[in-house]
Short mmCIF file of C-alpha atoms in Angstrom, two decimals:
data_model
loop_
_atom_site.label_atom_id
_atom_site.label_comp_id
_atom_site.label_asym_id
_atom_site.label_seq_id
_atom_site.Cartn_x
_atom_site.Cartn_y
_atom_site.Cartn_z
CA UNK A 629 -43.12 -2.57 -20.65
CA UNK A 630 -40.06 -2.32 -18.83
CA UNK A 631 -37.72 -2.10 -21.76
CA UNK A 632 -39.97 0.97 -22.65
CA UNK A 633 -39.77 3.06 -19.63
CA UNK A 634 -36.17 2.24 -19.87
CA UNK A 635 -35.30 3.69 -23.43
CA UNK A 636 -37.46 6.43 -22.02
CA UNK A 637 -35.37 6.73 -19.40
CA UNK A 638 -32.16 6.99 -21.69
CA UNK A 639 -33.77 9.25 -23.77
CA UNK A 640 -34.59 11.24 -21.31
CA UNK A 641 -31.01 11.51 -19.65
CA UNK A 642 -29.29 11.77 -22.89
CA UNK A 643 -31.03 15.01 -24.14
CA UNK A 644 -30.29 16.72 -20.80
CA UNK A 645 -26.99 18.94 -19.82
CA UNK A 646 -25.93 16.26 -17.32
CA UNK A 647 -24.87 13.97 -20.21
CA UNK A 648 -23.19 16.29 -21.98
CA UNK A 649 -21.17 17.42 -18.59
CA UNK A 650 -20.44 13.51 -18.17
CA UNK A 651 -19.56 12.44 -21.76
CA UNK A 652 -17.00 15.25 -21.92
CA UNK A 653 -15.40 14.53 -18.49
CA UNK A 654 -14.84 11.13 -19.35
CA UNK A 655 -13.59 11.76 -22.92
CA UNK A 656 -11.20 14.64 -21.42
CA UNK A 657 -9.92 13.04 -17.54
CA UNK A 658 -9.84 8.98 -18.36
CA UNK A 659 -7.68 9.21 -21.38
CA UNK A 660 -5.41 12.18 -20.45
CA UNK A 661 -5.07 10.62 -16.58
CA UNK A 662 -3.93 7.51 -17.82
CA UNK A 663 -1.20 8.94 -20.64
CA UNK A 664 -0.15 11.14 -17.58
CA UNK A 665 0.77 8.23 -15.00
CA UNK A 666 2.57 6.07 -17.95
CA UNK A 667 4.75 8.49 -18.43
CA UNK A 668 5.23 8.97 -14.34
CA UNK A 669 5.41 5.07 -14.20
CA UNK A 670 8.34 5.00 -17.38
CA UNK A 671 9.97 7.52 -15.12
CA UNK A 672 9.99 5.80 -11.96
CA UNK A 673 11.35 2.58 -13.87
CA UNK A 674 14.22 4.77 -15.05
CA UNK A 675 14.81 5.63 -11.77
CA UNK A 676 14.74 2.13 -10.24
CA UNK A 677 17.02 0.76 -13.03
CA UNK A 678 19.26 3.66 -12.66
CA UNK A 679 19.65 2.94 -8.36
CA UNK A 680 20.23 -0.70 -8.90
CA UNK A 681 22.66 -0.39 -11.59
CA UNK A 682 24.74 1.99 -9.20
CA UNK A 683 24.07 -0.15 -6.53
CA UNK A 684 25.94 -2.95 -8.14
CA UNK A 685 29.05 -1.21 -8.92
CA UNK A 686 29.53 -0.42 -4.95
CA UNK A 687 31.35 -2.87 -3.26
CA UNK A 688 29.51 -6.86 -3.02
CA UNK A 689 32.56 -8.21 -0.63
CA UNK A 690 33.02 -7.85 3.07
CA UNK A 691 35.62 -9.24 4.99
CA UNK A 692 34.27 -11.09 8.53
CA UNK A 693 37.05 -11.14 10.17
CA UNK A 694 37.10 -6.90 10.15
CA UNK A 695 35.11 -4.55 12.09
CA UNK A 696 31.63 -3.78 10.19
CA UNK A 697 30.00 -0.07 11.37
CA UNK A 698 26.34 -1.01 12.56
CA UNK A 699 24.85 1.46 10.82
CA UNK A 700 26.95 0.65 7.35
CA UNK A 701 24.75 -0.63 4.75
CA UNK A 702 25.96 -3.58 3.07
CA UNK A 703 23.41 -4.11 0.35
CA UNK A 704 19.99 -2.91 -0.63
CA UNK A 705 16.72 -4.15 -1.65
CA UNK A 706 14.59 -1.80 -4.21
CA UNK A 707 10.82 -1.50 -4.92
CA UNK A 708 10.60 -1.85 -8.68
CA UNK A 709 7.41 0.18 -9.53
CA UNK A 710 4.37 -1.74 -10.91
CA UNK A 711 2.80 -1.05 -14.69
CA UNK A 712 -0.24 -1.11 -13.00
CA UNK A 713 0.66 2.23 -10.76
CA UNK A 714 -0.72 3.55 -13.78
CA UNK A 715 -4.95 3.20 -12.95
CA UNK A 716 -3.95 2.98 -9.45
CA UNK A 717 -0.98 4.55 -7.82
CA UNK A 718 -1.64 3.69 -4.31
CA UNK A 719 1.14 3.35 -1.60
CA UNK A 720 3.88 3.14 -4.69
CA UNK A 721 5.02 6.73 -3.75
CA UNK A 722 5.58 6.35 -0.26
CA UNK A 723 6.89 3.24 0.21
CA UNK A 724 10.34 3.50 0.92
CA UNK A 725 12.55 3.15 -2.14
CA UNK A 726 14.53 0.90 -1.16
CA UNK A 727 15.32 -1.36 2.38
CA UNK A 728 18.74 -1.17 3.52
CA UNK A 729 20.52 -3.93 4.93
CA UNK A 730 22.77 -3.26 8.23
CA UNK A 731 24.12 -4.74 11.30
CA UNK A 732 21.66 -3.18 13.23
CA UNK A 733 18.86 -3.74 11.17
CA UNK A 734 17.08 -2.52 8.37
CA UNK A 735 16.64 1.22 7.47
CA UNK A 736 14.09 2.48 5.15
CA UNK A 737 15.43 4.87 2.30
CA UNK A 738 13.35 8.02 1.79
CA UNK A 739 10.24 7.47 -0.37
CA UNK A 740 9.49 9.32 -3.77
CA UNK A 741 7.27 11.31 -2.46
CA UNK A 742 10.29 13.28 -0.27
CA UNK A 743 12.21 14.50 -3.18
CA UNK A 744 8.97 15.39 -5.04
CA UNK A 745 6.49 16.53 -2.42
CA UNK A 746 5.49 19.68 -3.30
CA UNK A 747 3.50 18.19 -6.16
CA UNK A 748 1.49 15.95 -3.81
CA UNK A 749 0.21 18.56 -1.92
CA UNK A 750 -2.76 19.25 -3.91
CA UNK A 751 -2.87 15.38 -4.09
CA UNK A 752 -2.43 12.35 -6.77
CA UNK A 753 -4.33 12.71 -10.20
CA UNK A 754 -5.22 8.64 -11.05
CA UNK A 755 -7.69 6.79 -12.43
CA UNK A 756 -8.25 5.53 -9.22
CA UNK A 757 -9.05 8.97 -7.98
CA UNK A 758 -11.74 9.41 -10.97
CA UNK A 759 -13.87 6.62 -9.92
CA UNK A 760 -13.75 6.79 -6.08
CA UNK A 761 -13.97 10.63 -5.69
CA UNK A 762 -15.47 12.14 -9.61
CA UNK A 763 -17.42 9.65 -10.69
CA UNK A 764 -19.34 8.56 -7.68
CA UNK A 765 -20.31 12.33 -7.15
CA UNK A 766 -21.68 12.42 -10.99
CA UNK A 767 -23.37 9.02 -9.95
CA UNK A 768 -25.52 11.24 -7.61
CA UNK A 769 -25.99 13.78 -10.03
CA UNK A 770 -27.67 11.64 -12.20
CA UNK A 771 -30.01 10.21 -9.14
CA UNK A 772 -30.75 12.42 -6.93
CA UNK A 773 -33.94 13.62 -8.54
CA UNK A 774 -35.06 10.29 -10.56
CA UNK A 775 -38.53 10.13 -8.01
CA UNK A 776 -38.29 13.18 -6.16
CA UNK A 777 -38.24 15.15 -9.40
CA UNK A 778 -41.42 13.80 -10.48
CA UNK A 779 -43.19 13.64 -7.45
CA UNK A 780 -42.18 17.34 -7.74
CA UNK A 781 -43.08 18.18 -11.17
CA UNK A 782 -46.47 15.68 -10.57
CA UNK A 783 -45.87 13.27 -13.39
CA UNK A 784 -45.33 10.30 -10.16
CA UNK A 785 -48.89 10.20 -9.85
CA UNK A 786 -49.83 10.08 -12.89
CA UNK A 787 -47.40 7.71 -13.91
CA UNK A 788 -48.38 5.45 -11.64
CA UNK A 789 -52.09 6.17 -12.10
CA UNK A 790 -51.77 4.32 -15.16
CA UNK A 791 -51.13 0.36 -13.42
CA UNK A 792 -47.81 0.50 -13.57
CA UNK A 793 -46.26 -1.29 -11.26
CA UNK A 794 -44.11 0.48 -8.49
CA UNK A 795 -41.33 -2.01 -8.92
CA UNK A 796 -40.75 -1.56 -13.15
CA UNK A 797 -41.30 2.12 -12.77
CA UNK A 798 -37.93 2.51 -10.14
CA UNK A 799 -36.17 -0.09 -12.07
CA UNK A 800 -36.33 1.47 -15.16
CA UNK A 801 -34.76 4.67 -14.07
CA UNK A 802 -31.68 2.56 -12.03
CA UNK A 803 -31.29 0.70 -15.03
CA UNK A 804 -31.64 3.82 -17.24
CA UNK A 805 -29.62 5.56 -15.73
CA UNK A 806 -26.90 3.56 -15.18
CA UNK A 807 -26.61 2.58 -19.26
CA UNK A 808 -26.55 6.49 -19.88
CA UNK A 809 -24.06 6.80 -17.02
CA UNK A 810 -21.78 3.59 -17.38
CA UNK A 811 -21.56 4.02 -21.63
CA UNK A 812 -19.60 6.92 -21.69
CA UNK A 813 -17.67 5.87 -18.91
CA UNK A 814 -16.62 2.45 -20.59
CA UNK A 815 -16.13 4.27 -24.01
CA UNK A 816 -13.69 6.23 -22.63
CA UNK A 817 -11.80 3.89 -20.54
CA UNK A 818 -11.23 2.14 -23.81
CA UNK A 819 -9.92 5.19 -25.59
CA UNK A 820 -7.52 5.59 -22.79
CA UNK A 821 -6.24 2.15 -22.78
CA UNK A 822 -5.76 2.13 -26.62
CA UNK A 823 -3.77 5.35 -25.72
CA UNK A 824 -1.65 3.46 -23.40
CA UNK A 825 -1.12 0.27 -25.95
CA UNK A 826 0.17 3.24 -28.47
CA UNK A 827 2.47 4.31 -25.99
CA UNK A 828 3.79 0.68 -25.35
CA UNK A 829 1.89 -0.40 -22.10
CA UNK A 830 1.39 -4.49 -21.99
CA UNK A 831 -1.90 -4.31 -21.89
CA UNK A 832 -2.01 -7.76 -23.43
CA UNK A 833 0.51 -9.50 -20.60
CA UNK A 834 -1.30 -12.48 -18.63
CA UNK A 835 -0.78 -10.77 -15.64
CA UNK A 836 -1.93 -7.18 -17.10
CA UNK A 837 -4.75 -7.41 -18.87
CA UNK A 838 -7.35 -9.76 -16.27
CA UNK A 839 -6.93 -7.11 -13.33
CA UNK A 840 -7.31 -4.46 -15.41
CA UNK A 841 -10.90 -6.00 -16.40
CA UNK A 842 -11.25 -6.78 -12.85
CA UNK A 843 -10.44 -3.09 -11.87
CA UNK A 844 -13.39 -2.26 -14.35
CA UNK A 845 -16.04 -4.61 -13.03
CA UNK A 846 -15.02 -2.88 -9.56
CA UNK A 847 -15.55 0.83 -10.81
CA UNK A 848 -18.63 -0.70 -12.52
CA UNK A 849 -19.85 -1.93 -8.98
CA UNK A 850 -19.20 0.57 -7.48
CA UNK A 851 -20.98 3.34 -9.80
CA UNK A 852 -23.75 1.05 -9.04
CA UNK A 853 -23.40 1.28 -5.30
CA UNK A 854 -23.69 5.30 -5.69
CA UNK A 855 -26.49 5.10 -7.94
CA UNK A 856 -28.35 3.20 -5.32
CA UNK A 857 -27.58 5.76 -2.79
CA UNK A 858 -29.24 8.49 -4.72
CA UNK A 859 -32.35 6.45 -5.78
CA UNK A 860 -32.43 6.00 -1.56
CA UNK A 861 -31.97 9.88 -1.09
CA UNK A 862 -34.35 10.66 -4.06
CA UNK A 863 -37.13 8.52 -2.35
CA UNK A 864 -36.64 9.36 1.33
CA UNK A 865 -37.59 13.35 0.15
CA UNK A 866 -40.06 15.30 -1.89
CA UNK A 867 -38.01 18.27 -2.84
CA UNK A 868 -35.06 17.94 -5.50
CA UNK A 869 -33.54 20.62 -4.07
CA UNK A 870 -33.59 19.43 -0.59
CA UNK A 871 -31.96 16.04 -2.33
CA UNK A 872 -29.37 17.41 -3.95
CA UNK A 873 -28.37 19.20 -0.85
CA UNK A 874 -28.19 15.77 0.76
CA UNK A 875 -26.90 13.68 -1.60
CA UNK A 876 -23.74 16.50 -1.85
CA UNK A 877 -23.56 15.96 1.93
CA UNK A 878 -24.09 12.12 2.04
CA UNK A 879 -21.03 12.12 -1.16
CA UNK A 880 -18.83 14.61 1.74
CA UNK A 881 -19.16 11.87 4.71
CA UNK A 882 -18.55 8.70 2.72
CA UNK A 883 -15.83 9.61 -0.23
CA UNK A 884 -13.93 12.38 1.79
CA UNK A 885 -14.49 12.51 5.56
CA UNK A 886 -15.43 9.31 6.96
CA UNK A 887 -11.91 7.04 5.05
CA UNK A 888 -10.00 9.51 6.96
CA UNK A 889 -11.35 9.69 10.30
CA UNK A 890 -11.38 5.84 10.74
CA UNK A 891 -7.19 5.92 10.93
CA UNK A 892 -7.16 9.28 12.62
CA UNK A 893 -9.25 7.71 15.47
CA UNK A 894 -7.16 4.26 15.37
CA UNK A 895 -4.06 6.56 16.36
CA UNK A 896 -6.26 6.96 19.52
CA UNK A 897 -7.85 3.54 20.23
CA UNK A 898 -4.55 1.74 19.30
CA UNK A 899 -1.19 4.06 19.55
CA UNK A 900 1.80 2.94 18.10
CA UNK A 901 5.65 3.92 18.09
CA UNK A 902 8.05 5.37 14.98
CA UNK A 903 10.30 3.18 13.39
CA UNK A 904 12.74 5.52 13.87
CA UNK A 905 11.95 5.81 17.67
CA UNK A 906 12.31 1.48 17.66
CA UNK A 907 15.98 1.77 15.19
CA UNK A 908 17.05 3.80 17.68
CA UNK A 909 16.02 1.63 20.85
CA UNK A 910 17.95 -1.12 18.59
CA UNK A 911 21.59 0.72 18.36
CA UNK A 912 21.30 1.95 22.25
CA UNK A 913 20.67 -1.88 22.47
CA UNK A 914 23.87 -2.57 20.56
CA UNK A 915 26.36 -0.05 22.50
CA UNK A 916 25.36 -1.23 25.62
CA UNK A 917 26.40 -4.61 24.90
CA UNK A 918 29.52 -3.52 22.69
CA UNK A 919 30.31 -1.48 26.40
CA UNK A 920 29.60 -4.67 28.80
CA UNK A 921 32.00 -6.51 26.14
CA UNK A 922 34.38 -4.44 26.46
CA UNK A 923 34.47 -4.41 29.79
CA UNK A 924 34.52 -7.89 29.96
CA UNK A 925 37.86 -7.55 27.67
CA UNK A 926 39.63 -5.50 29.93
CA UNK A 927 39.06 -7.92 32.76
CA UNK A 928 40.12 -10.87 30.48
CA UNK A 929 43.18 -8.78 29.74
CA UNK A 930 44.03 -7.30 33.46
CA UNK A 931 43.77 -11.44 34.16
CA UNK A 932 46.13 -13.00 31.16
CA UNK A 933 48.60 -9.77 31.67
CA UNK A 934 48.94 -9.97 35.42
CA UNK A 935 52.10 -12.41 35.78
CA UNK A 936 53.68 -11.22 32.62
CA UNK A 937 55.19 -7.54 33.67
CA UNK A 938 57.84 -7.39 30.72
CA UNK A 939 56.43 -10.04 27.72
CA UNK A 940 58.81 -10.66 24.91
CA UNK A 941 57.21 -9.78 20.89
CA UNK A 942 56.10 -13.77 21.19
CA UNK A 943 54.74 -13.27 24.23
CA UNK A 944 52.36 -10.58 22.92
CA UNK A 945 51.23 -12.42 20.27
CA UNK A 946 50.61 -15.32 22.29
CA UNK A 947 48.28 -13.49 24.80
CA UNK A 948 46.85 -11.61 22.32
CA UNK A 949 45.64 -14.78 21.03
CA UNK A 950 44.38 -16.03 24.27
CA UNK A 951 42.49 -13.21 24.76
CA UNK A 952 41.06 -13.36 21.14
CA UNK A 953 40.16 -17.46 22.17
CA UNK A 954 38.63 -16.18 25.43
CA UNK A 955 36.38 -13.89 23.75
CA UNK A 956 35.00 -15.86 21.60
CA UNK A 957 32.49 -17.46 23.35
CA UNK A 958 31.46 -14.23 25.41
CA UNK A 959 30.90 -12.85 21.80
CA UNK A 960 28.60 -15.37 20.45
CA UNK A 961 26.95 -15.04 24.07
CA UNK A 962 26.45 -11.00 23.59
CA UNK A 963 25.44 -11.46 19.80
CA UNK A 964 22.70 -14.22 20.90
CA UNK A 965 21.19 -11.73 23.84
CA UNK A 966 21.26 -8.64 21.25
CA UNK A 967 19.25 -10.96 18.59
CA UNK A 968 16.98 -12.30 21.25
CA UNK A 969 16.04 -8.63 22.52
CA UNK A 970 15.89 -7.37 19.19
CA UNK A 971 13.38 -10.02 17.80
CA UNK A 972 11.35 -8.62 20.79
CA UNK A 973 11.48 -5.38 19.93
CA UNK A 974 10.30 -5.60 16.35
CA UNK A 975 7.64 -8.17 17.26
CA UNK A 976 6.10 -5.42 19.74
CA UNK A 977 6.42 -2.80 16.99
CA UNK A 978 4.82 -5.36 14.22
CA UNK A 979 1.89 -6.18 16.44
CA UNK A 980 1.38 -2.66 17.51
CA UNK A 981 1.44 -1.66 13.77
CA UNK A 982 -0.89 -4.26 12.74
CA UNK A 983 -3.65 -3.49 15.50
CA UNK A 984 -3.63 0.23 14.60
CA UNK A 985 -4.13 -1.00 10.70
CA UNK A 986 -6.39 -3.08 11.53
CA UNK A 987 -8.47 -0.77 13.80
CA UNK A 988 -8.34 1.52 11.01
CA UNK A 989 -9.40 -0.66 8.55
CA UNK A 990 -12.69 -1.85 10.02
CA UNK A 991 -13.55 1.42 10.76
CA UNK A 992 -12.80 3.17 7.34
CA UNK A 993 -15.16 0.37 5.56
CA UNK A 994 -18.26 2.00 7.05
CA UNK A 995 -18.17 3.51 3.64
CA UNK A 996 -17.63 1.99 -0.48
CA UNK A 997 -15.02 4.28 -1.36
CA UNK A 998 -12.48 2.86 1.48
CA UNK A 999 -13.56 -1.05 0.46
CA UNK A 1000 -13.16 0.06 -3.68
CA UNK A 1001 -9.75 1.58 -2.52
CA UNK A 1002 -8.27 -1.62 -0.52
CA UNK A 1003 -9.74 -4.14 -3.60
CA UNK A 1004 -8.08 -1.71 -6.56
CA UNK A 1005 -4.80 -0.93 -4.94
CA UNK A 1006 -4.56 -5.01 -4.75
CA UNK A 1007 -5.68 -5.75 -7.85
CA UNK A 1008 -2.83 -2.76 -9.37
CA UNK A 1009 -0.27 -4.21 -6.60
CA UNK A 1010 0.25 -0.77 -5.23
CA UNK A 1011 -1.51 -1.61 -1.91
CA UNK A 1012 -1.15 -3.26 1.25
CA UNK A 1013 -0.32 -6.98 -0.33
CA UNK A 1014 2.56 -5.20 -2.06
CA UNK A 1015 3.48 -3.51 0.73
CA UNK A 1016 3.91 -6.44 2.84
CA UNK A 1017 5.64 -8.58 0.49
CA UNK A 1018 7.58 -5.40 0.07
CA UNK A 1019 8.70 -5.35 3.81
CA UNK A 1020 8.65 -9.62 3.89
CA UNK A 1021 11.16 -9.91 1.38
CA UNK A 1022 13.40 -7.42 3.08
CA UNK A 1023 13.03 -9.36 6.08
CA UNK A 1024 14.01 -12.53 4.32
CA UNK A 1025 16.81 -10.98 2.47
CA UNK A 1026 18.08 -9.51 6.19
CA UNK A 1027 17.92 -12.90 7.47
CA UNK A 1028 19.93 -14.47 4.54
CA UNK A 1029 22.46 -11.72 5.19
CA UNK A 1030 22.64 -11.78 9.11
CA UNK A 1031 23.59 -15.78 8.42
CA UNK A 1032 26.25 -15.17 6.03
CA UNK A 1033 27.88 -12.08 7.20
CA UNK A 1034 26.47 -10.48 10.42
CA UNK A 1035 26.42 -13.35 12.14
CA UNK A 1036 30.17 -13.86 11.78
CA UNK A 1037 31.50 -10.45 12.16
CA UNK A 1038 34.30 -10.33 14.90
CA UNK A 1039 34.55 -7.32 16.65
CA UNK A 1040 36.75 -7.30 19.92
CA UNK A 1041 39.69 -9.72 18.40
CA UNK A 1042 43.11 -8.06 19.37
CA UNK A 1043 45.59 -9.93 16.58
CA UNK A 1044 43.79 -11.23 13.23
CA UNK A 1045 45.09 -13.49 10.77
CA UNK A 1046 43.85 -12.40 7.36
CA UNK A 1047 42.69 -14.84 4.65
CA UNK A 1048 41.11 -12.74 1.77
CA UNK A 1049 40.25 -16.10 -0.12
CA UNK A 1050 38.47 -17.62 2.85
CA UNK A 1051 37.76 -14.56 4.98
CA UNK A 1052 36.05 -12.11 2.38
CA UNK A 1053 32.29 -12.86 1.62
CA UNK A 1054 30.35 -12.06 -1.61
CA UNK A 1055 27.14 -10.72 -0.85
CA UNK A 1056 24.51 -12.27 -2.05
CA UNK A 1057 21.43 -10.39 -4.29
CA UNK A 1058 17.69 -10.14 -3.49
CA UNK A 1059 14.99 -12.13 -4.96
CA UNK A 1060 12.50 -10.53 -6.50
CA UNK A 1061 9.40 -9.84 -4.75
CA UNK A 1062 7.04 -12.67 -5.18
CA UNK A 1063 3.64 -11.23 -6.83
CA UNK A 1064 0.12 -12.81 -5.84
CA UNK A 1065 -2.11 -14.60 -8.77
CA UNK A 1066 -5.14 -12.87 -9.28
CA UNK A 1067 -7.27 -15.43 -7.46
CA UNK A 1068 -5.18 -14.87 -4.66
CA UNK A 1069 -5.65 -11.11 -4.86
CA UNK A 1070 -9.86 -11.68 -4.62
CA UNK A 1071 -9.51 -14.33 -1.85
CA UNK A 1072 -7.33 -11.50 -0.01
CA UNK A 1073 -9.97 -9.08 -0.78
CA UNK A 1074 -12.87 -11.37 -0.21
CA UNK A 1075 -14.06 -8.82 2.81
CA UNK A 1076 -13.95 -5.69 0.14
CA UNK A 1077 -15.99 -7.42 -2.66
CA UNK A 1078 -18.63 -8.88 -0.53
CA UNK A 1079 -18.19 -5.26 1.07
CA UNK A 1080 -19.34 -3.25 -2.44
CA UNK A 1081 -21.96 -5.72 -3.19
CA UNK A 1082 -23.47 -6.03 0.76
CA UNK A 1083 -23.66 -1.98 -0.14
CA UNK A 1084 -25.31 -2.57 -3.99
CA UNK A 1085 -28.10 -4.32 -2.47
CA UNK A 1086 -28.65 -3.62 0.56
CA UNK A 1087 -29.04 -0.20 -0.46
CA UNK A 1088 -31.20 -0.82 -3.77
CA UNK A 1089 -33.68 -3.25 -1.68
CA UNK A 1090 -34.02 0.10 0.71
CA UNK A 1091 -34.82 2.25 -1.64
CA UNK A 1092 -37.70 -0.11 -3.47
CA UNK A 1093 -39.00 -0.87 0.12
CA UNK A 1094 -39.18 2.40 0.59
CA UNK A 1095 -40.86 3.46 -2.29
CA UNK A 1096 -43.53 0.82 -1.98
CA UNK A 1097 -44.37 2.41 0.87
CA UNK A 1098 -44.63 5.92 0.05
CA UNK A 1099 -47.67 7.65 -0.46
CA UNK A 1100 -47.86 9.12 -4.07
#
């Protein structure tokens, strides 16, 4: 019985106007959206090859033993962009495009979206975008009037008047619905992605193809999660009208307002600083102890010079050397208490970062679209995880450089001895970025999954129990 309500059901929904509307959108926005951000993504790589390869023809040597600029950056670290941008652009755009490495710490170049940012202001076109924001709106389109239309029209009662059971009757028009809805969809994602294999994407890399699947049985989920929402709306109210007007509203709230508000209102609960603001707070930090030093070197000098009125040329060099020994250890004292205060600094700034996040996090999952966001921009590495081995790695590679050049640079020596073979340092090259396995992308995303599917049922046992109780 129930495989007959359900082709009755697809019958039904695939002789009306809605299907056509559907099959065409997916036939004309998957395919085309995807071709589109290849060719953004082939771009981008052009880019990034292009910076690195100029990158590496500036100057890899520095020389410890001569006054480095604080602000000077002496290498660079850039985000390679992701094949995966392509069904998911995410936070690829405005990440910084590359970390650079200085004395003082690291600055963030400007991200793509600066030098192109006209285009975003009517927003990002991805595939992304088709299943959180155009597809979960057509979800409701096909629900909102699967028992409130009939009770309308009348055929509810006598439906049911016939022993049906309550529980086959609303499961045959999820299920029916969702084949009619979920075909077209998967037909056309498969167009697209032959599309991209023509245009020579790996689709058929180890690490390409299994999130790309995953990414599917995501969008899948959560279709399903809006079709349970409008078989809620559609049995909470009598009139189809009246549903469609709240189903529109309920789509508002949880795909458009509600993502937003939850890290507009962390700004409140849990303020943060710039990083510019904390860079800055970093190079005061750096002249006031370059001025106490100095200080400290005219004292040193008043002190050595004070019983030598008229010093022969050996005399000079002699002091000058004495003053250079003297220094020393006040150096390595004033380089310790900048790194100490520093490391407090961007600890404070980190923590007060991460609270805000995560204050805006909790509160944007109140709704699907924010949990299918956080689990697709993982699975395409163009989210947080990327982000943070992004910014990890440039820590790392800071580190590496602060011990092998920072750490030795002399600053307030009066004679120097130069000894280009033992004096000038190569600089050494980032590693790559170090890129999760998928089963470490779900555990990270454990909260987002469980999230979707908490939604899926919670929200499909609502509606039944609802409709159990309803008074045909």
């Amino acid at each position: 019985m129930l495989l007959t309500l359900i082709r009755k059901e697809i019958t039904h929904h695939i002789l009306s106007v809605r299907f056509i509307v559907l099959l065409l959108m997916c036939l004309l926005l998957v395919p085309l959206t995807l071709s589109i951000n290849y060719q953004n993504y082939l771009q981008n790589l052009v880019d990034y090859r292009e910076a690195v390869k100029l990158a590496n023809i500036e100057e890899k040597t520095v020389n410890h033993k001569m006054p480095l600029e604080p602000e000077l950056e002496v290498s660079k670290l850039f985000l390679k962009p992701t094949p995966l941008s392509v069904f998911a652009n995410g936070l690829g755009d405005a990440l910084p495009s590359y970390l650079g490495m200085t004395r003082n710490g690291i600055i963030q170049g400007a991200p793509t979206l600066v030098s192109d940012s006209l285009s975003y202001l009517l927003g990002h076109l991805d595939f992304l975008f088709l299943v959180g924001t155009v597809f979960s709106l057509l979800a409701l389109l096909f629900t909102f009037d699967a028992v409130a239309g009939e009770r309308e029209a009348g055929t509810l009662r006598i439906t049911l008047a016939n022993s049906l059971p309550r529980d086959l009757f609303l499961w045959s028009k999820l299920i029916g619905g969702y084949i009619v809805f979920v075909v077209p969809f998967l037909v056309s994602l498969l167009f697209g992605l032959l599309v991209l294999v023509w245009q020579g994407f790996p689709l058929g890399e180890p690490e390409i193809f299994p999130r790309v699947f995953s990414l599917t049985l995501a969008s899948l989920l959560y279709i399903a999660v809006f079709f349970a929402i409008g078989t809620v709306i559609s049995t909470y109210l009598d009139n189809s009208k009246t549903a469609l007007i709240v189903a529109f509203t309920v789509w508002v709230f949880a795909v458009l307002i509600t993502p937003r508000v939850g890290f507009i209102a962390a700004k409140f609960i849990a303020p943060t600083r710039t990083s510019q603001s904390v860079y800055l707070e970093k190079t005061a930090l750096r002249e006031n102890f370059n001025a106490e030093l100095e200080e400290k070197k005219r004292e040193i000098h008043k002190e050595v010079w004070k019983n030598r009125p008229q010093p022969s040329l050996e005399e000079k060099f002699a002091s000058g050397d004495e003053v250079d020994e003297q220094m020393k250890p006040l150096e390595e004292e004033f380089r310790q208490k900048f790194r100490e205060h520093t490391d407090v600094i961007d600890r404070n700034y980190q923590r007060e970062k991460k609270r805000q996040e995560q204050v805006g996090e909790t509160l944007s999952r109140i709704t699907p679209t924010s949990s299918l966001t956080y689990l697709a921009t993982n699975l395409t590495q163009t989210g947080k995880r990327k982000r943070n081995a992004y910014f990890q790695a440039g820590e790392r590679y800071y580190d590496a450089l602060h011990t092998d050049i920072f750490s030795k640079i002399v600053d307030h020596a009066n004679m120097r001895t130069f000894h280009p073979e033992r004096d000038i340092v190569k600089i050494r090259q980032p590693s790559s970025l170090e890129t999760p396995t998928l089963g470490e992308t779900f555990r990270q995303s454990a909260v987002d999954v469980l999230m979707l599917c908490f939604f899926a049922v919670v929200l499909t046992t609502v509606a039944f129990l609802k409709f159990f109780r309803s008074d045909i």
